[in-house]
Coordinates of C-alpha atoms in Angstrom, one line a residue:
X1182 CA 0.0 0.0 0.0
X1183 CA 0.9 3.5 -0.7
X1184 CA 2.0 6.0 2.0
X1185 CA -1.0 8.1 0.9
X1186 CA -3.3 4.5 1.3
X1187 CA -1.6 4.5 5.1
X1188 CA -2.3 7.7 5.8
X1189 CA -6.0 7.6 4.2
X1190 CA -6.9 4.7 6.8
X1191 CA -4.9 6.7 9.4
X1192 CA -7.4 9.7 8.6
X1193 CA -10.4 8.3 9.0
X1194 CA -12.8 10.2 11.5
X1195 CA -14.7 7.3 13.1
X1196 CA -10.9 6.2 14.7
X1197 CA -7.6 5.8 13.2
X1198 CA -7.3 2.6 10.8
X1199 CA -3.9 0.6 10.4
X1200 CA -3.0 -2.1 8.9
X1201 CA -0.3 -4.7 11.2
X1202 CA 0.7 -7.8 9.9
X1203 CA -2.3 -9.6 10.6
X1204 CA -4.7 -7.5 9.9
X1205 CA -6.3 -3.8 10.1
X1206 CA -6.9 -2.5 13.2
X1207 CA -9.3 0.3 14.4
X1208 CA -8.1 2.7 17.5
X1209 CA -9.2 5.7 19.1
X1210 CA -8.4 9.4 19.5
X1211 CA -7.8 10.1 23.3
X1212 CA -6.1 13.9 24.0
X1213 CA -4.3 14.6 21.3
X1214 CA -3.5 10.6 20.8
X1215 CA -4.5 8.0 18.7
X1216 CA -4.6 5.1 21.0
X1217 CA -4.3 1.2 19.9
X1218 CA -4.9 -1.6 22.5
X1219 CA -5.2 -5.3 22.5
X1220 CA -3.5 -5.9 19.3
X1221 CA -2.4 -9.7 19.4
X1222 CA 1.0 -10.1 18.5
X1223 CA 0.6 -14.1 19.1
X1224 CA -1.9 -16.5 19.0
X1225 CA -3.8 -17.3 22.3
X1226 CA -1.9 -19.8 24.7
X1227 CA -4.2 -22.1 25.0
X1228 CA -4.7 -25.8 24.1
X1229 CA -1.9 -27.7 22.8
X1230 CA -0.1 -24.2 22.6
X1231 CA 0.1 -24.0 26.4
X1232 CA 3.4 -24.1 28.1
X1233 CA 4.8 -23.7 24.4
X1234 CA 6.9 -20.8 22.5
X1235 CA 4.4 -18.2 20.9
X1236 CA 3.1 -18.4 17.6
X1237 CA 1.9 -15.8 15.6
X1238 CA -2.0 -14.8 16.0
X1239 CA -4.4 -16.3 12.8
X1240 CA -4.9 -13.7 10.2
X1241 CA -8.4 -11.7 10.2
X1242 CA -10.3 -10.1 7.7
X1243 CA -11.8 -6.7 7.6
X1244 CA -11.3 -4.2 10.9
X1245 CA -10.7 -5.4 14.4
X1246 CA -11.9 -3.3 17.0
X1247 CA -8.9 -1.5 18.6
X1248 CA -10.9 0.8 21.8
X1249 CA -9.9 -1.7 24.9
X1250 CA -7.3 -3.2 26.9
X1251 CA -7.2 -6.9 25.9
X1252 CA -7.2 -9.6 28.3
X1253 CA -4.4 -10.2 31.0
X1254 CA -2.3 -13.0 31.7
X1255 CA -3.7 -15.6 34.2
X1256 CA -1.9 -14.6 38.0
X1257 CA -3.0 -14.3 40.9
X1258 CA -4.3 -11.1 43.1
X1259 CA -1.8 -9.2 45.2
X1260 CA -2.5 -9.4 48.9
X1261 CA -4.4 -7.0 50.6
X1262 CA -1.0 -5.5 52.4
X1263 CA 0.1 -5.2 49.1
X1264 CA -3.3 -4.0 47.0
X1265 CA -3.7 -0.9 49.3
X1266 CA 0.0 0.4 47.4
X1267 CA -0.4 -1.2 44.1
X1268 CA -2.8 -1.7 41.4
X1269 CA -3.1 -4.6 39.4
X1270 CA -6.1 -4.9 37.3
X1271 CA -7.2 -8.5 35.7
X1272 CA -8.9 -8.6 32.3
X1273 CA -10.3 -12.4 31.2
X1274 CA -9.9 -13.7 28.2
X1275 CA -7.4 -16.5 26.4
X1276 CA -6.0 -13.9 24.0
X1277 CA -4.1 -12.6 26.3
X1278 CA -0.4 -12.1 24.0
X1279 CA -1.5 -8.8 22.7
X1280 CA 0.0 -4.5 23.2
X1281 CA -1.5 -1.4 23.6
X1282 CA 0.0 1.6 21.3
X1283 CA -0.1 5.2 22.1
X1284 CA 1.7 7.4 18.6
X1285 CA 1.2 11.1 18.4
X1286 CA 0.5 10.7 14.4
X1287 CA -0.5 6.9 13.2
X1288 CA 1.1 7.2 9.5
X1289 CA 4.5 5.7 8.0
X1290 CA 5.8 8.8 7.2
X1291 CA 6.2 10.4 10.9
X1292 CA 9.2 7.7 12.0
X1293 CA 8.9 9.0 15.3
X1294 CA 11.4 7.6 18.1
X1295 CA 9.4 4.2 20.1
X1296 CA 9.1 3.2 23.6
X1297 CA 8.5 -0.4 24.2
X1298 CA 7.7 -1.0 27.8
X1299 CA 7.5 -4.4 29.7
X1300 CA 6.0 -4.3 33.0
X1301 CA 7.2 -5.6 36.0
X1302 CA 5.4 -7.8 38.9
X1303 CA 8.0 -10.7 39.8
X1304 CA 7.2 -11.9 36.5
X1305 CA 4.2 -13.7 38.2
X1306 CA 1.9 -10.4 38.3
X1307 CA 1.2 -7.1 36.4
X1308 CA 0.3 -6.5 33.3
X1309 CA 0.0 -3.5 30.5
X1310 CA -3.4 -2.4 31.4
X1311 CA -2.2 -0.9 34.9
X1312 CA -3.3 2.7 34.6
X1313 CA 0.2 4.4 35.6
X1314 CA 1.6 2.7 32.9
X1315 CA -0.4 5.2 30.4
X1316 CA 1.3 5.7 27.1
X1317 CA -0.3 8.9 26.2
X1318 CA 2.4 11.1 27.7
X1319 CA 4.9 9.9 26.0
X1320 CA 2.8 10.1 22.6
X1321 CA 2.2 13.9 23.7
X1322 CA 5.9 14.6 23.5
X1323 CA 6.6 12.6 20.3
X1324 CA 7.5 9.2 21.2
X1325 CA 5.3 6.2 20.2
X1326 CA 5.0 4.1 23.4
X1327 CA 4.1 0.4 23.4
X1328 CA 2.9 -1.6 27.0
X1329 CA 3.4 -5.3 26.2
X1330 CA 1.5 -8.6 28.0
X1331 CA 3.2 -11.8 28.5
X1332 CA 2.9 -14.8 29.8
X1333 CA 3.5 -15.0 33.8
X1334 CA 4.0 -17.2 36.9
X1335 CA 4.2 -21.1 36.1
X1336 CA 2.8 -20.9 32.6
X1337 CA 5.8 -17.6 31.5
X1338 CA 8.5 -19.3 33.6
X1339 CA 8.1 -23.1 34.8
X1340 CA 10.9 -25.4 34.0
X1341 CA 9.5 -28.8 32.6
X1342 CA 11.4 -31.7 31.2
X1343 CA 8.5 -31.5 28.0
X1344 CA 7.9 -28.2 27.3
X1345 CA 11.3 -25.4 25.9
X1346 CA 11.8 -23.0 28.9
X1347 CA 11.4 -19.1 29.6
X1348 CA 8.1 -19.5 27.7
X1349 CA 7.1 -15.3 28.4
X1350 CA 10.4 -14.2 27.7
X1351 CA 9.9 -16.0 24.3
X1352 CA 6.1 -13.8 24.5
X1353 CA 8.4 -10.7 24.9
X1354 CA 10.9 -11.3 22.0
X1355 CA 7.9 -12.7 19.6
X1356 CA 6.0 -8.7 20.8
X1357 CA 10.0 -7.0 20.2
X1358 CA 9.9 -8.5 16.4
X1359 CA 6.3 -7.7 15.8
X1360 CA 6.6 -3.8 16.7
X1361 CA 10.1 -3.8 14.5
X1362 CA 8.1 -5.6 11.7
X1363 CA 4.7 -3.3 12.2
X1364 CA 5.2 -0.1 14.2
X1365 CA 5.9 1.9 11.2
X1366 CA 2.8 1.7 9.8
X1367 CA 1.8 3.7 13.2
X1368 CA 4.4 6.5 13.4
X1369 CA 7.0 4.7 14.6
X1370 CA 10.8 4.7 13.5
X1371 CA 12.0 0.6 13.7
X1372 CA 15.6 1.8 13.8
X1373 CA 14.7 3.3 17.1
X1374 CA 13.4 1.2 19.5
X1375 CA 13.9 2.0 23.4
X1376 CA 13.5 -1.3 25.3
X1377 CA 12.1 -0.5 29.0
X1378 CA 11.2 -1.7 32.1
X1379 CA 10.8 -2.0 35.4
X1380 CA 11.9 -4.6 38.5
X1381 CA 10.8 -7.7 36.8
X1382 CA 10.3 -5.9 33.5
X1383 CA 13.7 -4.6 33.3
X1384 CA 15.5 -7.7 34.1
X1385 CA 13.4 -9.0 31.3
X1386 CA 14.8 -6.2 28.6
X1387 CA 18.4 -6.9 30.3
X1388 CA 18.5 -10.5 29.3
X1389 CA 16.6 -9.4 26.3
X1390 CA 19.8 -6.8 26.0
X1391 CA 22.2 -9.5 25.7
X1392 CA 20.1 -12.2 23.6
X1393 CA 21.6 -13.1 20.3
X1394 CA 18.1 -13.3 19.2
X1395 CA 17.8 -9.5 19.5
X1396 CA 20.5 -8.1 17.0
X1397 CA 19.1 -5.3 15.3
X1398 CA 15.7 -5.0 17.1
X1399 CA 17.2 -2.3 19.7
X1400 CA 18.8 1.2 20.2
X1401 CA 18.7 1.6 23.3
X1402 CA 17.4 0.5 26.8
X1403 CA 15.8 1.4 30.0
X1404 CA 16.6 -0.5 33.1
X1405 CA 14.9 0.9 35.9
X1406 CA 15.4 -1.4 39.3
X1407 CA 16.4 -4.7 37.6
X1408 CA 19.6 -5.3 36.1
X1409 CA 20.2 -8.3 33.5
X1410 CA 19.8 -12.1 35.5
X1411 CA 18.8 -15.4 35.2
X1412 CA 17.5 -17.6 38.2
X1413 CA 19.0 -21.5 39.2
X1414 CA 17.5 -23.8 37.3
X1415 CA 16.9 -25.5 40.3
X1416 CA 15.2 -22.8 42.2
X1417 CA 12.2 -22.7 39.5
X1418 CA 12.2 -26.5 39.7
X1419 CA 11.7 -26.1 43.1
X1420 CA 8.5 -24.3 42.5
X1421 CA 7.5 -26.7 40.1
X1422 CA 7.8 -29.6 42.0
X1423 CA 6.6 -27.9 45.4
X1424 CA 3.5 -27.1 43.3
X1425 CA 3.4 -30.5 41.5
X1426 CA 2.9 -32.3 45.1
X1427 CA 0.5 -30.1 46.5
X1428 CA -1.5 -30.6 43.3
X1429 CA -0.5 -34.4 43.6
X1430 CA 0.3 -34.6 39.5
X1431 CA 3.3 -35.5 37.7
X1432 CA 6.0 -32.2 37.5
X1433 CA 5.6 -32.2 33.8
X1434 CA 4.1 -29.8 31.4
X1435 CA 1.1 -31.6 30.2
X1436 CA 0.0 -32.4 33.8
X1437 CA 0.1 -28.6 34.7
X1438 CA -2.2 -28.3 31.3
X1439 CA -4.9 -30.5 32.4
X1440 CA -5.3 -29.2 35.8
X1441 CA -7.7 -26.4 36.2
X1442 CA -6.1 -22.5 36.4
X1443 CA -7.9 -21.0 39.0
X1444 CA -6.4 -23.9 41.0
X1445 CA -2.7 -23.9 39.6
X1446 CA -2.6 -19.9 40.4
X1447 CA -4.0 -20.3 44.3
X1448 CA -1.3 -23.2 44.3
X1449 CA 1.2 -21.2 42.7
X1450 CA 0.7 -18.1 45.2
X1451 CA 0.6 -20.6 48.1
X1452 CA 4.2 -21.9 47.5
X1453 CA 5.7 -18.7 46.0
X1454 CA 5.2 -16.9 49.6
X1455 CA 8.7 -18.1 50.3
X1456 CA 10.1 -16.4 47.7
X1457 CA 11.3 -12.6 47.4
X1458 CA 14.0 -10.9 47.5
X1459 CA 15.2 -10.8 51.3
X1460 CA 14.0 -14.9 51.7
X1461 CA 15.5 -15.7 48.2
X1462 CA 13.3 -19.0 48.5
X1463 CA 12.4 -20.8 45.3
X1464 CA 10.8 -18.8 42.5
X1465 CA 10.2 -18.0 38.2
X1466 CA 12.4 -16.4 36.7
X1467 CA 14.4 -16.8 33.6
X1468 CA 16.9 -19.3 32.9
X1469 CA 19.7 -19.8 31.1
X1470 CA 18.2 -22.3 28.1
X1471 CA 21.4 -22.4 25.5
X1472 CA 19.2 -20.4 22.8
X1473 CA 17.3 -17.4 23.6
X1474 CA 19.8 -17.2 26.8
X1475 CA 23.2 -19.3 25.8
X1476 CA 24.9 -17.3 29.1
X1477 CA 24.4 -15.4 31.9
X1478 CA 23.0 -12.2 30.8
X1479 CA 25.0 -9.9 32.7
X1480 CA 28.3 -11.3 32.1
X1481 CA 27.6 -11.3 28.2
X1482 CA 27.2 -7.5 28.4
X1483 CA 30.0 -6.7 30.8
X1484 CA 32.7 -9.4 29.5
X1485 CA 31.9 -9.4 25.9
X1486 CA 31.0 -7.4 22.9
X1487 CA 26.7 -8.2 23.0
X1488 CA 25.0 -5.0 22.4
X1489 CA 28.0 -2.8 22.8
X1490 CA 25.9 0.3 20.7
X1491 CA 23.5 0.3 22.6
X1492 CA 22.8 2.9 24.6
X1493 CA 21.8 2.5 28.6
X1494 CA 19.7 4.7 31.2
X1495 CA 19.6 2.6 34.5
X1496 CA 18.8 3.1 38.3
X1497 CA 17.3 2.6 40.8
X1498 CA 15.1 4.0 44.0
X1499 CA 16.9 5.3 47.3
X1500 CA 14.4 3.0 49.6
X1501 CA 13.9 -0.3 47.3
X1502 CA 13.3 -2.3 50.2
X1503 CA 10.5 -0.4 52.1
X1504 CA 8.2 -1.9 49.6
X1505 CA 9.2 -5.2 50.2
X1506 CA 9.1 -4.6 54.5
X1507 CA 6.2 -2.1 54.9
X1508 CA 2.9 -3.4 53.6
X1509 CA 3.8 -6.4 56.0
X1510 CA 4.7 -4.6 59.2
X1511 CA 8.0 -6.3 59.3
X1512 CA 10.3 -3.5 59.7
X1513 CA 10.2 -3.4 64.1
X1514 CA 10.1 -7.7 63.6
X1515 CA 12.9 -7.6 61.4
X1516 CA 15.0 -4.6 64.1
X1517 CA 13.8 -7.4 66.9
X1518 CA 15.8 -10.1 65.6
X1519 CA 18.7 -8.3 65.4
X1520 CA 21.6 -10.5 64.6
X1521 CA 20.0 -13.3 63.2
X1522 CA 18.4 -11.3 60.6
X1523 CA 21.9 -9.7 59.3
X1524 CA 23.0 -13.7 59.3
X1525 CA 20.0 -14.0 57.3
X1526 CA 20.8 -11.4 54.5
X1527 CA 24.2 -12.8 54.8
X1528 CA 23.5 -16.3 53.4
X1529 CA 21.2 -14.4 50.9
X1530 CA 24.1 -12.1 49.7
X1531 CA 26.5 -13.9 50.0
X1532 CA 28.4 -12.0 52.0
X1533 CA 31.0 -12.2 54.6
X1534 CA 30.7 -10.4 58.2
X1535 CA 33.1 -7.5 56.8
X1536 CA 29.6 -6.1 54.5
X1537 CA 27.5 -6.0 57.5
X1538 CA 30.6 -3.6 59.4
X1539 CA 30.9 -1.4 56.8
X1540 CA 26.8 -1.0 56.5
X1541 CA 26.5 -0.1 60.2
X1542 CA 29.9 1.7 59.7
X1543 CA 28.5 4.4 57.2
X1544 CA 24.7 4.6 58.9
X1545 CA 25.6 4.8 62.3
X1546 CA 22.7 4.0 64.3
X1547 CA 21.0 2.1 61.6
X1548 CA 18.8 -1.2 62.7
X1549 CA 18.9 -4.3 61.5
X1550 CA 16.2 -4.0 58.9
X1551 CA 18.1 -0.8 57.5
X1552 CA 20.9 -3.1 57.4
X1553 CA 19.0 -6.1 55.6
X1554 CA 17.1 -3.8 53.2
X1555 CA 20.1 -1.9 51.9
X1556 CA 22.5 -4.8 51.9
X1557 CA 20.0 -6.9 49.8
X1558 CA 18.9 -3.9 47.5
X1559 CA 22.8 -3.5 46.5
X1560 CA 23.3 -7.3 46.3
X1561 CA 20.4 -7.0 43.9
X1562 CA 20.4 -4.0 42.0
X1563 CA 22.7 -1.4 42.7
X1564 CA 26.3 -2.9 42.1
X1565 CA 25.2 -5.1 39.0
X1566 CA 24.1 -1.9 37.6
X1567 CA 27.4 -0.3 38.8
X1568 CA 29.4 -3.0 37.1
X1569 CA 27.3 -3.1 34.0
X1570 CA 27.9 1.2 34.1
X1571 CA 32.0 0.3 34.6
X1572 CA 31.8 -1.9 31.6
X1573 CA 29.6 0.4 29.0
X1574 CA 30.9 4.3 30.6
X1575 CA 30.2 6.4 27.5
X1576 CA 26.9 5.2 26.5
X1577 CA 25.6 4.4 29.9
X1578 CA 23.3 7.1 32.2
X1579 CA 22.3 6.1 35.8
X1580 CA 19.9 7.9 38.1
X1581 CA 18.6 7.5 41.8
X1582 CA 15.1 8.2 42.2
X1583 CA 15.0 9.8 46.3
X1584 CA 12.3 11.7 46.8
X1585 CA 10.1 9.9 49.4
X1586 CA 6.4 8.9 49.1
X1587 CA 3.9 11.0 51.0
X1588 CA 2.4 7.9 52.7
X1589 CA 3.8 6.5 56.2
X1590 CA 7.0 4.9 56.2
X1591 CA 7.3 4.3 52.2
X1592 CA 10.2 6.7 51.8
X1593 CA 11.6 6.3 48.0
X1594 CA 10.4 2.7 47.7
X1595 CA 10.4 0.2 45.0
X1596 CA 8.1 1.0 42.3
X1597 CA 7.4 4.7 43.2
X1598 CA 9.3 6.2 40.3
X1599 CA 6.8 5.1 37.3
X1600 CA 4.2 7.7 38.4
X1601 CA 7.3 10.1 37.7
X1602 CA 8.1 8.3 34.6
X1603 CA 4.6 7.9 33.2
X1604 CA 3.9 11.5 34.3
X1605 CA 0.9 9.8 35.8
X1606 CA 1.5 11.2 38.9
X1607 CA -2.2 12.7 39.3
X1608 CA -4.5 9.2 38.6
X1609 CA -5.6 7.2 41.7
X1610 CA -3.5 4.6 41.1
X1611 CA -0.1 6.4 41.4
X1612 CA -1.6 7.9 44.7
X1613 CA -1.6 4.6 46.0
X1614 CA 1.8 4.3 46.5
X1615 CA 2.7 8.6 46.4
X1616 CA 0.3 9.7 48.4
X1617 CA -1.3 12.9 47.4
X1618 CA 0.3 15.6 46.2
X1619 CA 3.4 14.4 44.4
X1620 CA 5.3 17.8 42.8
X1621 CA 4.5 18.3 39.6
X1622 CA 7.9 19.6 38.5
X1623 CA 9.3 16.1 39.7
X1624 CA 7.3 14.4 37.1
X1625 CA 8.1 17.4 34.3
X1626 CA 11.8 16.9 35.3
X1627 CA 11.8 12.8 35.2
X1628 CA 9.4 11.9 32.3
X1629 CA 11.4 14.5 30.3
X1630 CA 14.5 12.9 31.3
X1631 CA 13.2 9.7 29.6
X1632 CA 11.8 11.2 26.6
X1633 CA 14.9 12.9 26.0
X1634 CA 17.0 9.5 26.3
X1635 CA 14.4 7.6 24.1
X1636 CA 14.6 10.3 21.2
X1637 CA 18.1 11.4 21.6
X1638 CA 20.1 9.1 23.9
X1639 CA 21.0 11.9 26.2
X1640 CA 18.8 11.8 28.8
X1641 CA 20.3 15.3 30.1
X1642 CA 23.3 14.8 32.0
X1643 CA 26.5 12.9 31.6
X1644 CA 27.6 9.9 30.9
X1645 CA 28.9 7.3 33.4
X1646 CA 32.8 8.1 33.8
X1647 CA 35.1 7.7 36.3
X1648 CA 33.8 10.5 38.4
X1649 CA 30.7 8.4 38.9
X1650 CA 27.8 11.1 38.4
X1651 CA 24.7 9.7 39.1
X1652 CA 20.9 12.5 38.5
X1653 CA 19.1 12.4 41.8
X1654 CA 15.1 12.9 41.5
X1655 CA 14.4 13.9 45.2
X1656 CA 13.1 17.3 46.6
X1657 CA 13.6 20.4 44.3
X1658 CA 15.7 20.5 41.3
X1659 CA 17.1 17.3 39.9
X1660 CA 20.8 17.4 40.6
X1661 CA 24.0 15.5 39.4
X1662 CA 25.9 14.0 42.3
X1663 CA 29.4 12.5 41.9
X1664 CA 29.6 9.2 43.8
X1665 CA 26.7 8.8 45.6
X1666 CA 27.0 5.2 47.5
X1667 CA 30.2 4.9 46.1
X1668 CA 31.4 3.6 49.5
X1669 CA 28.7 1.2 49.5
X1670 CA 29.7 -0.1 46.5
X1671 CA 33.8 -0.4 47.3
X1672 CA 32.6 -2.7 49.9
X1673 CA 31.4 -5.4 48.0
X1674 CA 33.5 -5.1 45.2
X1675 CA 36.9 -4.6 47.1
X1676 CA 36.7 -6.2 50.4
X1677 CA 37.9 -9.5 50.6
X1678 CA 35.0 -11.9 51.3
X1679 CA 34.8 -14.2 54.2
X1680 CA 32.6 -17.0 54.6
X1681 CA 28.9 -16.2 55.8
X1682 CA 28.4 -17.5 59.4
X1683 CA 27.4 -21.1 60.2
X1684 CA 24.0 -20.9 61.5
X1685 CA 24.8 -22.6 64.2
X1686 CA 27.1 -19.6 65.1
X1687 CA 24.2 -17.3 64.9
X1688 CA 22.5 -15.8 67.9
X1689 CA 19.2 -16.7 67.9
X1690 CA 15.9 -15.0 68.8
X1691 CA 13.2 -16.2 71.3
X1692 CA 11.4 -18.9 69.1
X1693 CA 7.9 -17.5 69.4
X1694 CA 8.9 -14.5 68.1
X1695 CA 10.9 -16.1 65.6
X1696 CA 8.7 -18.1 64.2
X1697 CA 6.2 -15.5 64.2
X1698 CA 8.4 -12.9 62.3
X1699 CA 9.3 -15.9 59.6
X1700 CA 6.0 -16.9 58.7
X1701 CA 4.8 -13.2 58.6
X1702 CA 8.1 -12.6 56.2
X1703 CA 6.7 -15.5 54.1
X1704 CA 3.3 -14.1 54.1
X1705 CA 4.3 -10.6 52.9
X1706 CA 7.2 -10.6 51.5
X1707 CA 6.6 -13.4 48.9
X1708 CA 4.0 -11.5 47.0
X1709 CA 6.6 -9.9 45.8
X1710 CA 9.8 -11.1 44.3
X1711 CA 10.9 -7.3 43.2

């Protein structure tokens, strides 16, 4: 077709027309967008294409209605500690491989720069149809931004000995090729695609990063609170086979397939409440398969020569690990137990006693679940984003999001930066976790930060060099700091390690109270992984 054909159906008053690979599709004009959503990118996973790699959707003829979010990935509900901060809303249907697309001017001519986002939720919740994740400010300022749906919990990420593993990772590459292949018919330039995410979402685009199977397909990626990892094998088959024997069926893919899904997610959120990231119990994540992931993500991008033109914006939130502690109550538990909690974080991390002295070294007076949180957040995300930074310097950009929420006790949590990000500050659902009244200059300062990155590269500071300057997004005007955490970050990569204590070396807490603070750390911090 012409590009006077594409811009004829682009025109049409009753909704802009385009036609994707599969078929025409009919959207909407929302505030100055034209606004796509539920576009399958892959067939429905259902049938014999459960627990399968995608396939692409059947062709269809005439125009598909383009107005509303399609439906979600099955998962189950966050609990209510957590649902009072985060929203999460749950569309049925089996066609549930499908994006949403916000452009500023649906025609092939525009090749405008494009966002594609991938949303986060411990790769076992979330989906593109959470509000703060609303494209339509990035479409405003010229970018054309895509929210993606994939495949979650046991169905995205169970390990089977009959079925090829990292199933929704394998949803998110099939989305990747599908908006290089069709988003110019909708304003968008496929030699600029920005790969984003967050927690879940961006470890996701990390591993995606460093993927053979992505050469090409990206310019340049956003990693906000997940670096590039893969999970042991043998932790998801943990979860598989923990699941398997409550269910009392064989651990194998076709089992899992006839057994009803209302019961596989209640079973699934039942043995995933030991997971997260200060228990580190077994969990779904993605695994190194030899194909789509030969190697360890991060390693690939550090030690080799994998994406090395494309560019990076990375970071991370000052208080990660309130998120993880608050909604439960388990910050005085977690101060309670003292020593045996900071033995705890030390087995997670990895860590000799020498990270826990220099913790309580540089925040004096700092409890133990200050200790804990900050230790595992750095584990976690801070130093392999440093590392990843020292490898990449002159195409890599790092913030710290610190300005802290406006509800009790959230401070800069996990998570709250996307309202910033989204300039969705002012909707309900970013309330939840901000509270009310977030400063409006924040989110003009931050979601033009990404905008600029996403068209330009430059998100409006400099590049990572040896000086270390990091943008911090607290109170007043965003500022450049030189080094912040710096000694943090010497400590784990420069002291010498020493082996974690023996637990039997470990002081131990009054049982009750133990046991009590355990099973309410299961409870609460299981629903969520990141």
């Amino acid at each position: 077709m012409t590009a006077k054909g594409w811009w004829a159906m682009a025109a049409d008053p009753a909704g802009p027309v385009v036609r994707t690979p599969h078929g025409a599709v009919r959207g909407r004009y929302e505030r100055g967008a034209a606004v796509f959503r539920g576009i399958p990118y892959a067939a429905p996973p259902v049938g014999p294409r459960r627990f399968r790699p995608p396939e692409p959707p059947e062709p269809w003829d005439g125009v598909r209605d383009a107005a509303e979010f399609g439906p979600t990935a099955p998962k189950p509900p966050y609990s209510e500690a957590f649902a009072q901060y985060l929203s999460d809303p749950s569309i049925p249907g089996d066609d549930c491989l499908n994006l949403n697309i916000w452009t500023p001017d649906p025609s092939p001519g525009a090749r405008l720069p494009v966002l594609v986002w991938l949303h986060g939720g411990a790769l076992t919740r979330g989906s593109s149809a959470v509000p703060v994740y609303d494209g339509r400010t990035f479409a405003r300022d010229g970018v054309v931004c895509v929210s993606v749906n994939y495949r979650l919990g046991v169905e995205g990420y169970g390990l089977f000995p009959d079925a090829p593993p990292n199933p929704g990772l394998r949803d998110q590459l099939a989305a990747l090729r599908w908006v290089h292949e069709a988003i110019g018919a909708f304003g968008g330039d496929p030699g600029r695609i920005t790969l984003g995410g967050q927690s879940a979402g961006a470890i996701s685009a990390g591993v995606l990063l460093a993927s053979p199977h992505t050469d090409g397909l990206i310019r340049r990626a956003v990693l906000q609170s997940g670096p590039p990892e893969v999970c042991e094998r043998d932790k998801v088959r943990r979860m598989v086979r923990r699941m398997a024997a409550r269910l009392k069926i064989p651990a194998t893919a076709a089992a899992f397939a006839a057994t009803d899904r209302e019961l596989l997610l209640r079973t699934q959120a039942e043995v995933g409440r030991l997971s997260g990231p200060v228990l580190g119990g077994p969990a779904f994540g993605v695994v190194v398969d030899g194909d789509l992931v030969p190697r360890d993500p991060l390693k690939a991008l550090i030690e080799g020569d994998t994406a090395r033109d494309v560019d990076l914006l990375m970071g991370w939130t000052r208080d990660e690990y309130l998120l993880w502690l608050v909604p439960g109550g388990l910050l005085e538990p977690i101060d309670r137990l003292g020593a045996v909690a900071v033995a705890g974080a030390m087995a997670r991390c990895h860590a000799g006693h020498e990270i826990p002295r220099g913790y309580r070294a540089l925040r004096p007076g700092a409890g133990a679940a200050e200790i804990v949180g900050q230790m595992v957040t750095d584990h976690m995300l801070r130093v392999p984003l440093h590392r990843l930074a020292d490898a990449r310097p002159a195409t890599s950009h790092l913030y710290e999001f610190a300005w802290p929420s406006l509800r009790p006790g959230l401070g800069a949590c996990h998570a709250l930066e996307l309202g910033f990000v989204f300039d969705s500050g002012d909707i309900p659902e970013s309330r939840k976790l901000a509270g009310e009244g977030a400063p409006h200059e924040l989110c003009d300062a931050m979601h033009g930060a990404w905008v600029r990155f996403v068209t330009t590269g430059d998100p409006g500071w400099e590049a990572w060099n040896p000086a270390h300057p990091v943008r911090v997004f607290g109170d007043g005007t965003p500022r450049t700091a030189y080094g912040p955490r710096d000694a943090e970050y010497a400590l784990w990569s420069t002291t010498p390690r020493t082996p974690p204590p023996r637990p039997a070396a470990v002081p131990r807490a009054p049982g009750a109270e133990l046991a009590s603070a355990m099973r309410r750390l299961r409870h609460s911090v299981g629903a969520l992984r990141r």
